[in-house]
Structure formats: structure tokens, C-alpha cells
JSON list of C-alpha atoms in Angstrom, two decimals:
[
{"chain": "A", "resi": 1, "resn": "MET", "atom": "CA", "xyz": [19.11, -0.84, -13.52]},
{"chain": "A", "resi": 2, "resn": "GLU", "atom": "CA", "xyz": [15.65, -2.86, -13.70]},
{"chain": "A", "resi": 3, "resn": "MET", "atom": "CA", "xyz": [14.57, -2.49, -9.65]},
{"chain": "A", "resi": 4, "resn": "ALA", "atom": "CA", "xyz": [15.36, 1.42, -9.94]},
{"chain": "A", "resi": 5, "resn": "SER", "atom": "CA", "xyz": [12.45, 1.56, -12.74]},
{"chain": "A", "resi": 6, "resn": "ILE", "atom": "CA", "xyz": [9.15, 1.51, -12.77]},
{"chain": "A", "resi": 7, "resn": "SER", "atom": "CA", "xyz": [8.33, -0.39, -15.68]},
{"chain": "A", "resi": 8, "resn": "SER", "atom": "CA", "xyz": [4.32, 0.64, -16.69]},
{"chain": "A", "resi": 9, "resn": "SER", "atom": "CA", "xyz": [4.54, 3.98, -13.23]},
{"chain": "A", "resi": 10, "resn": "PRO", "atom": "CA", "xyz": [0.77, 2.58, -11.17]},
{"chain": "A", "resi": 11, "resn": "ARG", "atom": "CA", "xyz": [-1.52, 4.94, -10.58]},
{"chain": "A", "resi": 12, "resn": "THR", "atom": "CA", "xyz": [-4.23, 2.80, -9.46]},
{"chain": "A", "resi": 13, "resn": "VAL", "atom": "CA", "xyz": [-4.94, 1.26, -5.72]},
{"chain": "A", "resi": 14, "resn": "GLU", "atom": "CA", "xyz": [-4.46, -2.22, -7.80]},
{"chain": "A", "resi": 15, "resn": "GLU", "atom": "CA", "xyz": [-1.79, -1.51, -9.77]},
{"chain": "A", "resi": 16, "resn": "ILE", "atom": "CA", "xyz": [-0.12, -0.54, -7.37]},
{"chain": "A", "resi": 17, "resn": "TYR", "atom": "CA", "xyz": [-1.62, -4.02, -5.41]},
{"chain": "A", "resi": 18, "resn": "LYS", "atom": "CA", "xyz": [-0.01, -5.80, -8.39]},
{"chain": "A", "resi": 19, "resn": "ASP", "atom": "CA", "xyz": [3.27, -4.44, -7.69]},
{"chain": "A", "resi": 20, "resn": "TYR", "atom": "CA", "xyz": [3.29, -5.16, -4.44]},
{"chain": "A", "resi": 21, "resn": "GLY", "atom": "CA", "xyz": [2.90, -8.50, -5.20]},
{"chain": "A", "resi": 22, "resn": "GLY", "atom": "CA", "xyz": [4.85, -9.14, -7.60]},
{"chain": "A", "resi": 23, "resn": "ARG", "atom": "CA", "xyz": [7.73, -7.96, -6.13]},
{"chain": "A", "resi": 24, "resn": "ARG", "atom": "CA", "xyz": [6.44, -9.57, -3.15]},
{"chain": "A", "resi": 25, "resn": "THR", "atom": "CA", "xyz": [6.67, -13.09, -5.13]},
{"chain": "A", "resi": 26, "resn": "GLY", "atom": "CA", "xyz": [9.86, -12.96, -5.98]},
{"chain": "A", "resi": 27, "resn": "ILE", "atom": "CA", "xyz": [11.12, -12.34, -2.93]},
{"chain": "A", "resi": 28, "resn": "VAL", "atom": "CA", "xyz": [9.32, -15.05, -0.91]},
{"chain": "A", "resi": 29, "resn": "ARG", "atom": "CA", "xyz": [11.31, -17.57, -3.91]},
{"chain": "A", "resi": 30, "resn": "ALA", "atom": "CA", "xyz": [14.32, -15.86, -3.76]},
{"chain": "A", "resi": 31, "resn": "LEU", "atom": "CA", "xyz": [13.88, -17.06, 0.50]},
{"chain": "A", "resi": 32, "resn": "THR", "atom": "CA", "xyz": [11.79, -20.44, -0.19]},
{"chain": "A", "resi": 33, "resn": "TYR", "atom": "CA", "xyz": [12.73, -22.32, -3.07]},
{"chain": "A", "resi": 34, "resn": "ASP", "atom": "CA", "xyz": [15.63, -20.18, -5.20]},
{"chain": "A", "resi": 35, "resn": "VAL", "atom": "CA", "xyz": [16.65, -20.14, -1.15]},
{"chain": "A", "resi": 36, "resn": "ASP", "atom": "CA", "xyz": [20.89, -22.40, -2.22]},
{"chain": "A", "resi": 37, "resn": "GLU", "atom": "CA", "xyz": [21.58, -20.10, -4.81]},
{"chain": "A", "resi": 38, "resn": "PHE", "atom": "CA", "xyz": [20.71, -16.65, -2.77]},
{"chain": "A", "resi": 39, "resn": "TYR", "atom": "CA", "xyz": [22.92, -18.32, 0.00]},
{"chain": "A", "resi": 40, "resn": "GLY", "atom": "CA", "xyz": [25.23, -18.63, -2.32]},
{"chain": "A", "resi": 41, "resn": "LEU", "atom": "CA", "xyz": [24.70, -14.93, -4.61]},
{"chain": "A", "resi": 42, "resn": "CYS", "atom": "CA", "xyz": [25.67, -13.48, -0.76]},
{"chain": "A", "resi": 43, "resn": "ASP", "atom": "CA", "xyz": [29.35, -14.03, -0.54]},
{"chain": "A", "resi": 44, "resn": "PRO", "atom": "CA", "xyz": [29.70, -11.06, 1.94]},
{"chain": "A", "resi": 45, "resn": "GLU", "atom": "CA", "xyz": [33.67, -10.34, 0.29]},
{"chain": "A", "resi": 46, "resn": "LYS", "atom": "CA", "xyz": [31.41, -8.75, -2.18]},
{"chain": "A", "resi": 47, "resn": "GLU", "atom": "CA", "xyz": [30.56, -5.05, -2.16]},
{"chain": "A", "resi": 48, "resn": "ASN", "atom": "CA", "xyz": [27.28, -3.98, -0.57]},
{"chain": "A", "resi": 49, "resn": "LEU", "atom": "CA", "xyz": [24.60, -6.27, -1.84]},
{"chain": "A", "resi": 50, "resn": "CYS", "atom": "CA", "xyz": [20.39, -5.55, -2.38]},
{"chain": "A", "resi": 51, "resn": "LEU", "atom": "CA", "xyz": [17.64, -8.05, -2.56]},
{"chain": "A", "resi": 52, "resn": "TYR", "atom": "CA", "xyz": [15.84, -7.00, -5.31]},
{"chain": "A", "resi": 53, "resn": "GLY", "atom": "CA", "xyz": [12.14, -7.56, -5.30]},
{"chain": "A", "resi": 54, "resn": "HIS", "atom": "CA", "xyz": [10.50, -7.16, -9.54]},
{"chain": "A", "resi": 55, "resn": "PRO", "atom": "CA", "xyz": [7.05, -6.95, -10.48]},
{"chain": "A", "resi": 56, "resn": "ASN", "atom": "CA", "xyz": [7.19, -9.64, -13.04]},
{"chain": "A", "resi": 57, "resn": "GLU", "atom": "CA", "xyz": [7.84, -11.48, -10.00]},
{"chain": "A", "resi": 58, "resn": "THR", "atom": "CA", "xyz": [12.03, -12.48, -10.60]},
{"chain": "A", "resi": 59, "resn": "TRP", "atom": "CA", "xyz": [14.32, -11.69, -7.86]},
{"chain": "A", "resi": 60, "resn": "GLU", "atom": "CA", "xyz": [17.79, -10.18, -8.20]},
{"chain": "A", "resi": 61, "resn": "VAL", "atom": "CA", "xyz": [21.44, -9.50, -5.86]},
{"chain": "A", "resi": 62, "resn": "THR", "atom": "CA", "xyz": [22.82, -7.01, -6.79]},
{"chain": "A", "resi": 63, "resn": "LEU", "atom": "CA", "xyz": [24.10, -3.21, -5.80]},
{"chain": "A", "resi": 64, "resn": "PRO", "atom": "CA", "xyz": [22.03, -0.72, -5.03]},
{"chain": "A", "resi": 65, "resn": "ALA", "atom": "CA", "xyz": [20.77, 2.08, -7.05]},
{"chain": "A", "resi": 66, "resn": "GLU", "atom": "CA", "xyz": [23.69, 4.73, -8.37]},
{"chain": "A", "resi": 67, "resn": "GLU", "atom": "CA", "xyz": [21.01, 7.22, -9.20]},
{"chain": "A", "resi": 68, "resn": "VAL", "atom": "CA", "xyz": [20.96, 9.57, -6.13]},
{"chain": "A", "resi": 69, "resn": "PRO", "atom": "CA", "xyz": [18.21, 10.09, -4.80]},
{"chain": "A", "resi": 70, "resn": "PRO", "atom": "CA", "xyz": [16.78, 6.86, -6.32]},
{"chain": "A", "resi": 71, "resn": "GLU", "atom": "CA", "xyz": [13.48, 6.66, -8.15]},
{"chain": "A", "resi": 72, "resn": "LEU", "atom": "CA", "xyz": [12.12, 3.63, -5.84]},
{"chain": "A", "resi": 73, "resn": "PRO", "atom": "CA", "xyz": [12.93, 3.28, -2.23]},
{"chain": "A", "resi": 74, "resn": "GLU", "atom": "CA", "xyz": [16.12, 0.76, -1.87]},
{"chain": "A", "resi": 75, "resn": "PRO", "atom": "CA", "xyz": [16.17, -2.91, -0.16]},
{"chain": "A", "resi": 76, "resn": "ALA", "atom": "CA", "xyz": [18.91, -3.06, 3.04]},
{"chain": "A", "resi": 77, "resn": "LEU", "atom": "CA", "xyz": [21.92, -1.96, 2.27]},
{"chain": "A", "resi": 78, "resn": "GLY", "atom": "CA", "xyz": [24.66, -5.07, 2.63]},
{"chain": "A", "resi": 79, "resn": "ILE", "atom": "CA", "xyz": [22.89, -8.08, 3.61]},
{"chain": "A", "resi": 80, "resn": "ASN", "atom": "CA", "xyz": [25.65, -10.25, 2.54]},
{"chain": "A", "resi": 81, "resn": "PHE", "atom": "CA", "xyz": [28.32, -9.44, 5.36]},
{"chain": "A", "resi": 82, "resn": "ALA", "atom": "CA", "xyz": [26.08, -10.74, 8.40]},
{"chain": "A", "resi": 83, "resn": "ARG", "atom": "CA", "xyz": [25.85, -14.04, 6.28]},
{"chain": "A", "resi": 84, "resn": "ASP", "atom": "CA", "xyz": [28.62, -15.61, 7.28]},
{"chain": "A", "resi": 85, "resn": "GLY", "atom": "CA", "xyz": [28.62, -14.24, 11.13]},
{"chain": "A", "resi": 86, "resn": "MET", "atom": "CA", "xyz": [24.49, -15.29, 12.11]},
{"chain": "A", "resi": 87, "resn": "ASN", "atom": "CA", "xyz": [22.42, -18.73, 11.44]},
{"chain": "A", "resi": 88, "resn": "ARG", "atom": "CA", "xyz": [21.07, -18.98, 8.47]},
{"chain": "A", "resi": 89, "resn": "LYS", "atom": "CA", "xyz": [17.83, -19.18, 9.43]},
{"chain": "A", "resi": 90, "resn": "ASP", "atom": "CA", "xyz": [18.21, -16.08, 11.78]},
{"chain": "A", "resi": 91, "resn": "TRP", "atom": "CA", "xyz": [20.41, -14.36, 8.77]},
{"chain": "A", "resi": 92, "resn": "LEU", "atom": "CA", "xyz": [17.66, -15.16, 6.64]},
{"chain": "A", "resi": 93, "resn": "SER", "atom": "CA", "xyz": [14.58, -14.75, 8.97]},
{"chain": "A", "resi": 94, "resn": "LEU", "atom": "CA", "xyz": [16.39, -11.26, 9.53]},
{"chain": "A", "resi": 95, "resn": "VAL", "atom": "CA", "xyz": [16.62, -10.30, 5.46]},
{"chain": "A", "resi": 96, "resn": "ALA", "atom": "CA", "xyz": [12.75, -11.19, 5.58]},
{"chain": "A", "resi": 97, "resn": "VAL", "atom": "CA", "xyz": [11.69, -8.61, 8.17]},
{"chain": "A", "resi": 98, "resn": "HIS", "atom": "CA", "xyz": [14.13, -5.75, 5.93]},
{"chain": "A", "resi": 99, "resn": "SER", "atom": "CA", "xyz": [11.83, -7.45, 2.82]},
{"chain": "A", "resi": 100, "resn": "ASP", "atom": "CA", "xyz": [9.11, -6.84, 4.49]},
{"chain": "A", "resi": 101, "resn": "CYS", "atom": "CA", "xyz": [9.72, -2.38, 5.75]},
{"chain": "A", "resi": 102, "resn": "TRP", "atom": "CA", "xyz": [10.53, -1.62, 1.41]},
{"chain": "A", "resi": 103, "resn": "LEU", "atom": "CA", "xyz": [8.11, -3.72, -0.36]},
{"chain": "A", "resi": 104, "resn": "LEU", "atom": "CA", "xyz": [5.50, -1.36, 2.27]},
{"chain": "A", "resi": 105, "resn": "SER", "atom": "CA", "xyz": [7.95, 1.53, 1.48]},
{"chain": "A", "resi": 106, "resn": "VAL", "atom": "CA", "xyz": [7.98, 1.36, -1.99]},
{"chain": "A", "resi": 107, "resn": "ALA", "atom": "CA", "xyz": [3.80, -0.01, -2.45]},
{"chain": "A", "resi": 108, "resn": "PHE", "atom": "CA", "xyz": [2.93, 3.69, 0.28]},
{"chain": "A", "resi": 109, "resn": "TYR", "atom": "CA", "xyz": [5.70, 5.41, -2.04]},
{"chain": "A", "resi": 110, "resn": "LEU", "atom": "CA", "xyz": [3.58, 4.43, -5.25]},
{"chain": "A", "resi": 111, "resn": "GLY", "atom": "CA", "xyz": [-0.07, 5.44, -3.14]},
{"chain": "A", "resi": 112, "resn": "ALA", "atom": "CA", "xyz": [1.43, 8.66, -1.69]},
{"chain": "A", "resi": 113, "resn": "ARG", "atom": "CA", "xyz": [1.74, 9.71, -5.28]},
{"chain": "A", "resi": 114, "resn": "LEU", "atom": "CA", "xyz": [-1.89, 8.21, -6.30]},
{"chain": "A", "resi": 115, "resn": "ASN", "atom": "CA", "xyz": [-3.46, 10.36, -9.80]},
{"chain": "A", "resi": 116, "resn": "ARG", "atom": "CA", "xyz": [-4.90, 13.16, -8.23]},
{"chain": "A", "resi": 117, "resn": "ASN", "atom": "CA", "xyz": [-8.62, 11.78, -10.07]},
{"chain": "A", "resi": 118, "resn": "GLU", "atom": "CA", "xyz": [-8.75, 8.59, -7.86]},
{"chain": "A", "resi": 119, "resn": "ARG", "atom": "CA", "xyz": [-8.75, 10.90, -4.92]},
{"chain": "A", "resi": 120, "resn": "LEU", "atom": "CA", "xyz": [-11.97, 10.63, -2.76]},
{"chain": "A", "resi": 121, "resn": "PHE", "atom": "CA", "xyz": [-13.46, 13.30, -1.91]},
{"chain": "A", "resi": 122, "resn": "PRO", "atom": "CA", "xyz": [-13.67, 14.53, 1.29]},
{"chain": "A", "resi": 123, "resn": "PHE", "atom": "CA", "xyz": [-11.84, 11.24, 2.51]},
{"chain": "A", "resi": 124, "resn": "PHE", "atom": "CA", "xyz": [-9.37, 10.10, -0.48]},
{"chain": "A", "resi": 125, "resn": "TRP", "atom": "CA", "xyz": [-7.07, 8.79, 2.15]},
{"chain": "A", "resi": 126, "resn": "LEU", "atom": "CA", "xyz": [-9.46, 5.62, 1.40]},
{"chain": "A", "resi": 127, "resn": "ASN", "atom": "CA", "xyz": [-7.12, 4.74, -1.41]},
{"chain": "A", "resi": 128, "resn": "ARG", "atom": "CA", "xyz": [-4.41, 4.14, 1.11]},
{"chain": "A", "resi": 129, "resn": "LYS", "atom": "CA", "xyz": [-6.29, 2.44, 3.18]},
{"chain": "A", "resi": 130, "resn": "ARG", "atom": "CA", "xyz": [-7.67, 0.11, 0.90]},
{"chain": "A", "resi": 131, "resn": "LEU", "atom": "CA", "xyz": [-4.05, 0.00, -0.37]},
{"chain": "A", "resi": 132, "resn": "PHE", "atom": "CA", "xyz": [-2.98, -1.53, 3.07]},
{"chain": "A", "resi": 133, "resn": "SER", "atom": "CA", "xyz": [-6.48, -4.14, 2.95]},
{"chain": "A", "resi": 134, "resn": "LEU", "atom": "CA", "xyz": [-5.17, -5.88, 0.30]},
{"chain": "A", "resi": 135, "resn": "ILE", "atom": "CA", "xyz": [-1.82, -6.10, 1.22]},
{"chain": "A", "resi": 136, "resn": "ASN", "atom": "CA", "xyz": [-2.53, -8.01, 4.68]},
{"chain": "A", "resi": 137, "resn": "GLU", "atom": "CA", "xyz": [-4.80, -9.69, 3.09]},
{"chain": "A", "resi": 138, "resn": "HIS", "atom": "CA", "xyz": [-1.20, -11.88, 2.67]},
{"chain": "A", "resi": 139, "resn": "PRO", "atom": "CA", "xyz": [1.07, -13.42, 5.19]},
{"chain": "A", "resi": 140, "resn": "THR", "atom": "CA", "xyz": [4.24, -10.62, 5.96]},
{"chain": "A", "resi": 141, "resn": "VAL", "atom": "CA", "xyz": [7.67, -12.65, 3.62]},
{"chain": "A", "resi": 142, "resn": "PHE", "atom": "CA", "xyz": [9.02, -12.94, 7.83]},
{"chain": "A", "resi": 143, "resn": "GLU", "atom": "CA", "xyz": [6.28, -15.47, 7.88]},
{"chain": "A", "resi": 144, "resn": "VAL", "atom": "CA", "xyz": [6.62, -17.34, 5.74]},
{"chain": "A", "resi": 145, "resn": "VAL", "atom": "CA", "xyz": [10.09, -17.66, 5.65]},
{"chain": "A", "resi": 146, "resn": "THR", "atom": "CA", "xyz": [9.36, -18.61, 9.08]},
{"chain": "A", "resi": 147, "resn": "GLU", "atom": "CA", "xyz": [7.57, -21.31, 8.16]},
{"chain": "A", "resi": 148, "resn": "ARG", "atom": "CA", "xyz": [4.85, -19.23, 10.23]},
{"chain": "A", "resi": 149, "resn": "LYS", "atom": "CA", "xyz": [2.41, -19.40, 7.19]},
{"chain": "A", "resi": 150, "resn": "PRO", "atom": "CA", "xyz": [2.76, -21.24, 3.95]},
{"chain": "A", "resi": 151, "resn": "VAL", "atom": "CA", "xyz": [3.91, -19.81, 1.39]},
{"chain": "A", "resi": 152, "resn": "LYS", "atom": "CA", "xyz": [1.06, -19.07, -1.28]},
{"chain": "A", "resi": 153, "resn": "GLU", "atom": "CA", "xyz": [1.89, -20.52, -5.60]},
{"chain": "A", "resi": 154, "resn": "LYS", "atom": "CA", "xyz": [0.11, -17.17, -6.50]},
{"chain": "A", "resi": 155, "resn": "LEU", "atom": "CA", "xyz": [-0.31, -13.74, -4.68]},
{"chain": "A", "resi": 156, "resn": "ILE", "atom": "CA", "xyz": [-2.15, -11.70, -7.20]},
{"chain": "A", "resi": 157, "resn": "ALA", "atom": "CA", "xyz": [-4.45, -13.07, -9.45]},
{"chain": "A", "resi": 158, "resn": "ASP", "atom": "CA", "xyz": [-6.17, -11.02, -11.27]},
{"chain": "A", "resi": 159, "resn": "SER", "atom": "CA", "xyz": [-5.58, -6.55, -10.57]},
{"chain": "A", "resi": 160, "resn": "GLY", "atom": "CA", "xyz": [-6.89, -7.22, -7.08]},
{"chain": "A", "resi": 161, "resn": "SER", "atom": "CA", "xyz": [-9.73, -9.58, -7.71]},
{"chain": "A", "resi": 162, "resn": "LYS", "atom": "CA", "xyz": [-9.08, -10.99, -4.30]},
{"chain": "A", "resi": 163, "resn": "SER", "atom": "CA", "xyz": [-8.75, -8.63, -1.97]},
{"chain": "A", "resi": 164, "resn": "ARG", "atom": "CA", "xyz": [-10.96, -9.86, 1.02]},
{"chain": "A", "resi": 165, "resn": "ILE", "atom": "CA", "xyz": [-12.60, -13.12, 2.36]},
{"chain": "A", "resi": 166, "resn": "SER", "atom": "CA", "xyz": [-15.98, -13.38, 4.14]},
{"chain": "A", "resi": 167, "resn": "THR", "atom": "CA", "xyz": [-17.39, -17.05, 5.39]},
{"chain": "A", "resi": 168, "resn": "LYS", "atom": "CA", "xyz": [-21.06, -17.79, 5.29]},
{"chain": "A", "resi": 169, "resn": "ARG", "atom": "CA", "xyz": [-21.97, -21.49, 7.00]},
{"chain": "A", "resi": 170, "resn": "SER", "atom": "CA", "xyz": [-24.29, -23.15, 4.90]},
{"chain": "A", "resi": 171, "resn": "SER", "atom": "CA", "xyz": [-27.59, -25.14, 5.98]},
{"chain": "A", "resi": 172, "resn": "ASP", "atom": "CA", "xyz": [-25.33, -28.84, 6.48]},
{"chain": "A", "resi": 173, "resn": "GLY", "atom": "CA", "xyz": [-22.87, -26.59, 8.52]},
{"chain": "A", "resi": 174, "resn": "GLN", "atom": "CA", "xyz": [-19.48, -26.36, 6.07]},
{"chain": "A", "resi": 175, "resn": "VAL", "atom": "CA", "xyz": [-17.59, -23.44, 6.21]},
{"chain": "A", "resi": 176, "resn": "LYS", "atom": "CA", "xyz": [-18.43, -21.95, 2.13]},
{"chain": "A", "resi": 177, "resn": "VAL", "atom": "CA", "xyz": [-15.65, -19.30, 1.38]},
{"chain": "A", "resi": 178, "resn": "ILE", "atom": "CA", "xyz": [-17.37, -15.99, -0.67]},
{"chain": "A", "resi": 179, "resn": "PRO", "atom": "CA", "xyz": [-14.03, -13.58, -1.54]},
{"chain": "A", "resi": 180, "resn": "LYS", "atom": "CA", "xyz": [-14.67, -10.13, -1.95]},
{"chain": "A", "resi": 181, "resn": "THR", "atom": "CA", "xyz": [-13.60, -7.58, -4.17]},
{"chain": "A", "resi": 182, "resn": "THR", "atom": "CA", "xyz": [-12.01, -5.05, -4.61]},
{"chain": "A", "resi": 183, "resn": "ASP", "atom": "CA", "xyz": [-15.51, -3.07, -5.92]},
{"chain": "A", "resi": 184, "resn": "GLU", "atom": "CA", "xyz": [-17.22, -4.66, -2.82]},
{"chain": "A", "resi": 185, "resn": "ILE", "atom": "CA", "xyz": [-14.59, -3.00, -0.08]},
{"chain": "A", "resi": 186, "resn": "TYR", "atom": "CA", "xyz": [-14.61, 0.15, -1.90]},
{"chain": "A", "resi": 187, "resn": "GLU", "atom": "CA", "xyz": [-18.47, 0.37, -1.77]},
{"chain": "A", "resi": 188, "resn": "GLU", "atom": "CA", "xyz": [-18.47, -0.71, 1.99]},
{"chain": "A", "resi": 189, "resn": "GLU", "atom": "CA", "xyz": [-15.70, 1.89, 2.96]},
{"chain": "A", "resi": 190, "resn": "GLU", "atom": "CA", "xyz": [-17.64, 4.37, 1.01]},
{"chain": "A", "resi": 191, "resn": "ASP", "atom": "CA", "xyz": [-20.92, 3.25, 3.46]},
{"chain": "A", "resi": 192, "resn": "GLU", "atom": "CA", "xyz": [-19.18, 4.60, 6.25]},
{"chain": "A", "resi": 193, "resn": "HIS", "atom": "CA", "xyz": [-19.53, 8.01, 5.76]},
{"chain": "A", "resi": 194, "resn": "SER", "atom": "CA", "xyz": [-22.99, 7.50, 4.19]},
{"chain": "A", "resi": 195, "resn": "GLU", "atom": "CA", "xyz": [-23.96, 9.26, 7.41]},
{"chain": "A", "resi": 196, "resn": "THR", "atom": "CA", "xyz": [-21.79, 12.74, 6.95]},
{"chain": "A", "resi": 197, "resn": "LEU", "atom": "CA", "xyz": [-23.04, 15.71, 6.32]},
{"chain": "A", "resi": 198, "resn": "CYS", "atom": "CA", "xyz": [-23.29, 18.66, 4.68]},
{"chain": "A", "resi": 199, "resn": "GLY", "atom": "CA", "xyz": [-22.14, 21.81, 7.61]},
{"chain": "A", "resi": 200, "resn": "SER", "atom": "CA", "xyz": [-24.00, 24.16, 5.14]},
{"chain": "A", "resi": 201, "resn": "CYS", "atom": "CA", "xyz": [-27.30, 23.08, 2.81]},
{"chain": "A", "resi": 202, "resn": "GLY", "atom": "CA", "xyz": [-27.30, 19.52, 5.22]},
{"chain": "A", "resi": 203, "resn": "GLY", "atom": "CA", "xyz": [-27.01, 17.19, 2.23]},
{"chain": "A", "resi": 204, "resn": "ASN", "atom": "CA", "xyz": [-25.80, 13.81, 1.96]},
{"chain": "A", "resi": 205, "resn": "TYR", "atom": "CA", "xyz": [-22.10, 13.19, 0.81]},
{"chain": "A", "resi": 206, "resn": "ASN", "atom": "CA", "xyz": [-21.44, 12.41, -2.50]},
{"chain": "A", "resi": 207, "resn": "ALA", "atom": "CA", "xyz": [-18.06, 10.20, -3.20]},
{"chain": "A", "resi": 208, "resn": "ASP", "atom": "CA", "xyz": [-18.91, 12.47, -6.57]},
{"chain": "A", "resi": 209, "resn": "GLU", "atom": "CA", "xyz": [-18.31, 15.88, -5.50]},
{"chain": "A", "resi": 210, "resn": "PHE", "atom": "CA", "xyz": [-16.34, 17.43, -4.22]},
{"chain": "A", "resi": 211, "resn": "TRP", "atom": "CA", "xyz": [-15.91, 18.31, -0.09]},
{"chain": "A", "resi": 212, "resn": "ILE", "atom": "CA", "xyz": [-13.78, 20.27, 1.95]},
{"chain": "A", "resi": 213, "resn": "GLY", "atom": "CA", "xyz": [-13.29, 19.63, 5.88]},
{"chain": "A", "resi": 214, "resn": "CYS", "atom": "CA", "xyz": [-12.41, 22.74, 8.39]},
{"chain": "A", "resi": 215, "resn": "ASP", "atom": "CA", "xyz": [-9.50, 22.37, 10.55]},
{"chain": "A", "resi": 216, "resn": "ILE", "atom": "CA", "xyz": [-10.89, 24.01, 13.90]},
{"chain": "A", "resi": 217, "resn": "CYS", "atom": "CA", "xyz": [-14.85, 23.02, 13.80]},
{"chain": "A", "resi": 218, "resn": "GLU", "atom": "CA", "xyz": [-13.69, 19.80, 11.50]},
{"chain": "A", "resi": 219, "resn": "ARG", "atom": "CA", "xyz": [-17.36, 19.26, 9.52]},
{"chain": "A", "resi": 220, "resn": "TRP", "atom": "CA", "xyz": [-17.46, 18.59, 6.24]},
{"chain": "A", "resi": 221, "resn": "PHE", "atom": "CA", "xyz": [-18.94, 20.60, 3.16]},
{"chain": "A", "resi": 222, "resn": "HIS", "atom": "CA", "xyz": [-19.65, 21.05, -0.38]},
{"chain": "A", "resi": 223, "resn": "GLY", "atom": "CA", "xyz": [-17.60, 23.42, -2.25]},
{"chain": "A", "resi": 224, "resn": "LYS", "atom": "CA", "xyz": [-20.17, 24.56, -3.97]},
{"chain": "A", "resi": 225, "resn": "CYS", "atom": "CA", "xyz": [-21.63, 26.00, -0.42]},
{"chain": "A", "resi": 226, "resn": "VAL", "atom": "CA", "xyz": [-18.35, 27.80, 0.77]},
{"chain": "A", "resi": 227, "resn": "LYS", "atom": "CA", "xyz": [-17.65, 28.52, -2.67]},
{"chain": "A", "resi": 228, "resn": "ILE", "atom": "CA", "xyz": [-14.05, 27.11, -2.65]},
{"chain": "A", "resi": 229, "resn": "THR", "atom": "CA", "xyz": [-13.18, 24.57, -6.15]},
{"chain": "A", "resi": 230, "resn": "PRO", "atom": "CA", "xyz": [-10.55, 21.92, -5.90]},
{"chain": "A", "resi": 231, "resn": "ALA", "atom": "CA", "xyz": [-8.06, 23.87, -7.31]},
{"chain": "A", "resi": 232, "resn": "LYS", "atom": "CA", "xyz": [-8.27, 26.78, -4.76]},
{"chain": "A", "resi": 233, "resn": "ALA", "atom": "CA", "xyz": [-8.50, 24.14, -2.06]},
{"chain": "A", "resi": 234, "resn": "GLU", "atom": "CA", "xyz": [-4.69, 23.01, -2.81]},
{"chain": "A", "resi": 235, "resn": "SER", "atom": "CA", "xyz": [-3.17, 26.46, -1.27]},
{"chain": "A", "resi": 236, "resn": "ILE", "atom": "CA", "xyz": [-4.75, 26.15, 1.36]},
{"chain": "A", "resi": 237, "resn": "LYS", "atom": "CA", "xyz": [-3.08, 25.37, 3.96]},
{"chain": "A", "resi": 238, "resn": "GLN", "atom": "CA", "xyz": [-5.29, 25.64, 7.14]},
{"chain": "A", "resi": 239, "resn": "TYR", "atom": "CA", "xyz": [-9.22, 25.36, 5.95]},
{"chain": "A", "resi": 240, "resn": "LYS", "atom": "CA", "xyz": [-12.41, 27.06, 8.34]},
{"chain": "A", "resi": 241, "resn": "CYS", "atom": "CA", "xyz": [-15.40, 27.52, 7.50]},
{"chain": "A", "resi": 242, "resn": "PRO", "atom": "CA", "xyz": [-17.81, 31.10, 6.95]},
{"chain": "A", "resi": 243, "resn": "SER", "atom": "CA", "xyz": [-19.04, 30.16, 10.90]},
{"chain": "A", "resi": 244, "resn": "CYS", "atom": "CA", "xyz": [-15.33, 30.26, 12.47]},
{"chain": "A", "resi": 245, "resn": "SER", "atom": "CA", "xyz": [-13.59, 32.33, 10.81]},
{"chain": "A", "resi": 246, "resn": "THR", "atom": "CA", "xyz": [-17.16, 34.62, 11.14]},
{"chain": "A", "resi": 247, "resn": "LYS", "atom": "CA", "xyz": [-16.49, 33.73, 15.47]},
{"chain": "A", "resi": 248, "resn": "ARG", "atom": "CA", "xyz": [-13.15, 33.97, 15.33]},
{"chain": "A", "resi": 249, "resn": "SER", "atom": "CA", "xyz": [-13.02, 37.66, 13.35]},
{"chain": "A", "resi": 250, "resn": "ARG", "atom": "CA", "xyz": [-15.49, 38.20, 16.48]},
{"chain": "A", "resi": 251, "resn": "GLN", "atom": "CA", "xyz": [-13.29, 37.84, 19.29]}
]
């Protein structure tokens, strides 16, 4: 099934964000512009049906994937059964909420498998934070369906080129909207940790170098200063810096 596969496996934050945007666009279209067609396809007399959004901005109502476990997280099962037992607007809102949950689960499933070469040390979680920041720039499907937020014709212009928006007021009093690129967001978040110092040599944090954090004192160290390589760090469940290891031995 198309919905259970990834045409070109997303490997970066921007690729996962684009995948999310395509799927979201398809679902929004099903629940707004194509709502009559979608409503008709969700016949309660049929088997368990799911609403899928595809990366190419299309949608599909069909049976769930047969493989167990599926390649990707599955959307809510049996959305058609409640159709005739609820107010139409309430039912669509319910499908929208479950669709939001599915979209996030797919995005973060892919985000959990980001290529290790893309990770930042020691703050590799910034990739997932950046992914959520990009996603959070758009209203949820639920907000669109319940008309709390307007529908945007095009969600993703280009692999993250439209990420955050800042505003500045000009001399004539008009507010100018200035979009920030994902690279600018990355630099801002990296600046948050620019004052982090190595607990061994006292050197400043550098994203190009491997760092490791002590799980006891929570200080960070250059891998080279404590003789820990990225490969060796993968097999360490709880890292103790030399200082904490010495203290524990004395105790």
C-alpha cells in the first residue's frame, strides 16, 4: 500500500518537515475542499477505514496496512463507524483531532531515526526541537476544520524556507513580516549553548566537535578531553566523568 511506505526516506529535518507538510495538506483537503467526497467514502457499512495523507499532498480512505508492525504509525482505525451516529461537524472535528495525532506520530517516528551524522553533539535533541518548531508554525488540522484558523493554500513552499516569522515596525508605523530560514533558527538555538564550557579544559562549546555529558554532575566535556569517542559513547548507558568516578571510588 502506498500509505505504508516512504517514497524517499526522509533523512533530515527539512525532508521530514516537507513530508509532514504534504501529508497535512492532503488531510486538510479531504476535510475541507473535498469534504463531501470524503464523507461519502466513509460508509459505516464498510470495514474499518482509515484516512491517510500522502507526501504528494493527496489523501485516501482505505483499509489499514496489513503488515504487522507497519512501516509507519497507523492513523485512527474505523473512522467510518461513528459517522452516522454523530453530528457531521462533530464527526469531522473528531477525525481532524485523530489526524493531527497521526501526523505528529509519523513526523516524530521519522525524527527519532534521523541520520546520526545529522545530530548535534552534545545537543542532538535540537534537531527534534527544530522539527517541532517548524511544524508548530502551522495551525492544526482541527483548528482549520473548526474554522479557528484559516486554510493555507500552500503549506510548504520549499524544504523549510518558511519556518519562523518575525515582525518589525518601520518608521511609518507599518508592520513588516520578515521570515526566518531554518538555518537562522539553527544558529539562534546554537547560540543558547555558546556559553557551555568543557568541564576538563574549559573550552567553549563547538557544534563541530563531539561532546559528552556526565549523568552525575551534568557537566559537559570534549570527547577528546575524557578520551571518549562517538562509537564508544553509544555503548555507555550512564556516563560518569573522571571526577565523579574518582569521588564514587573513594566513597
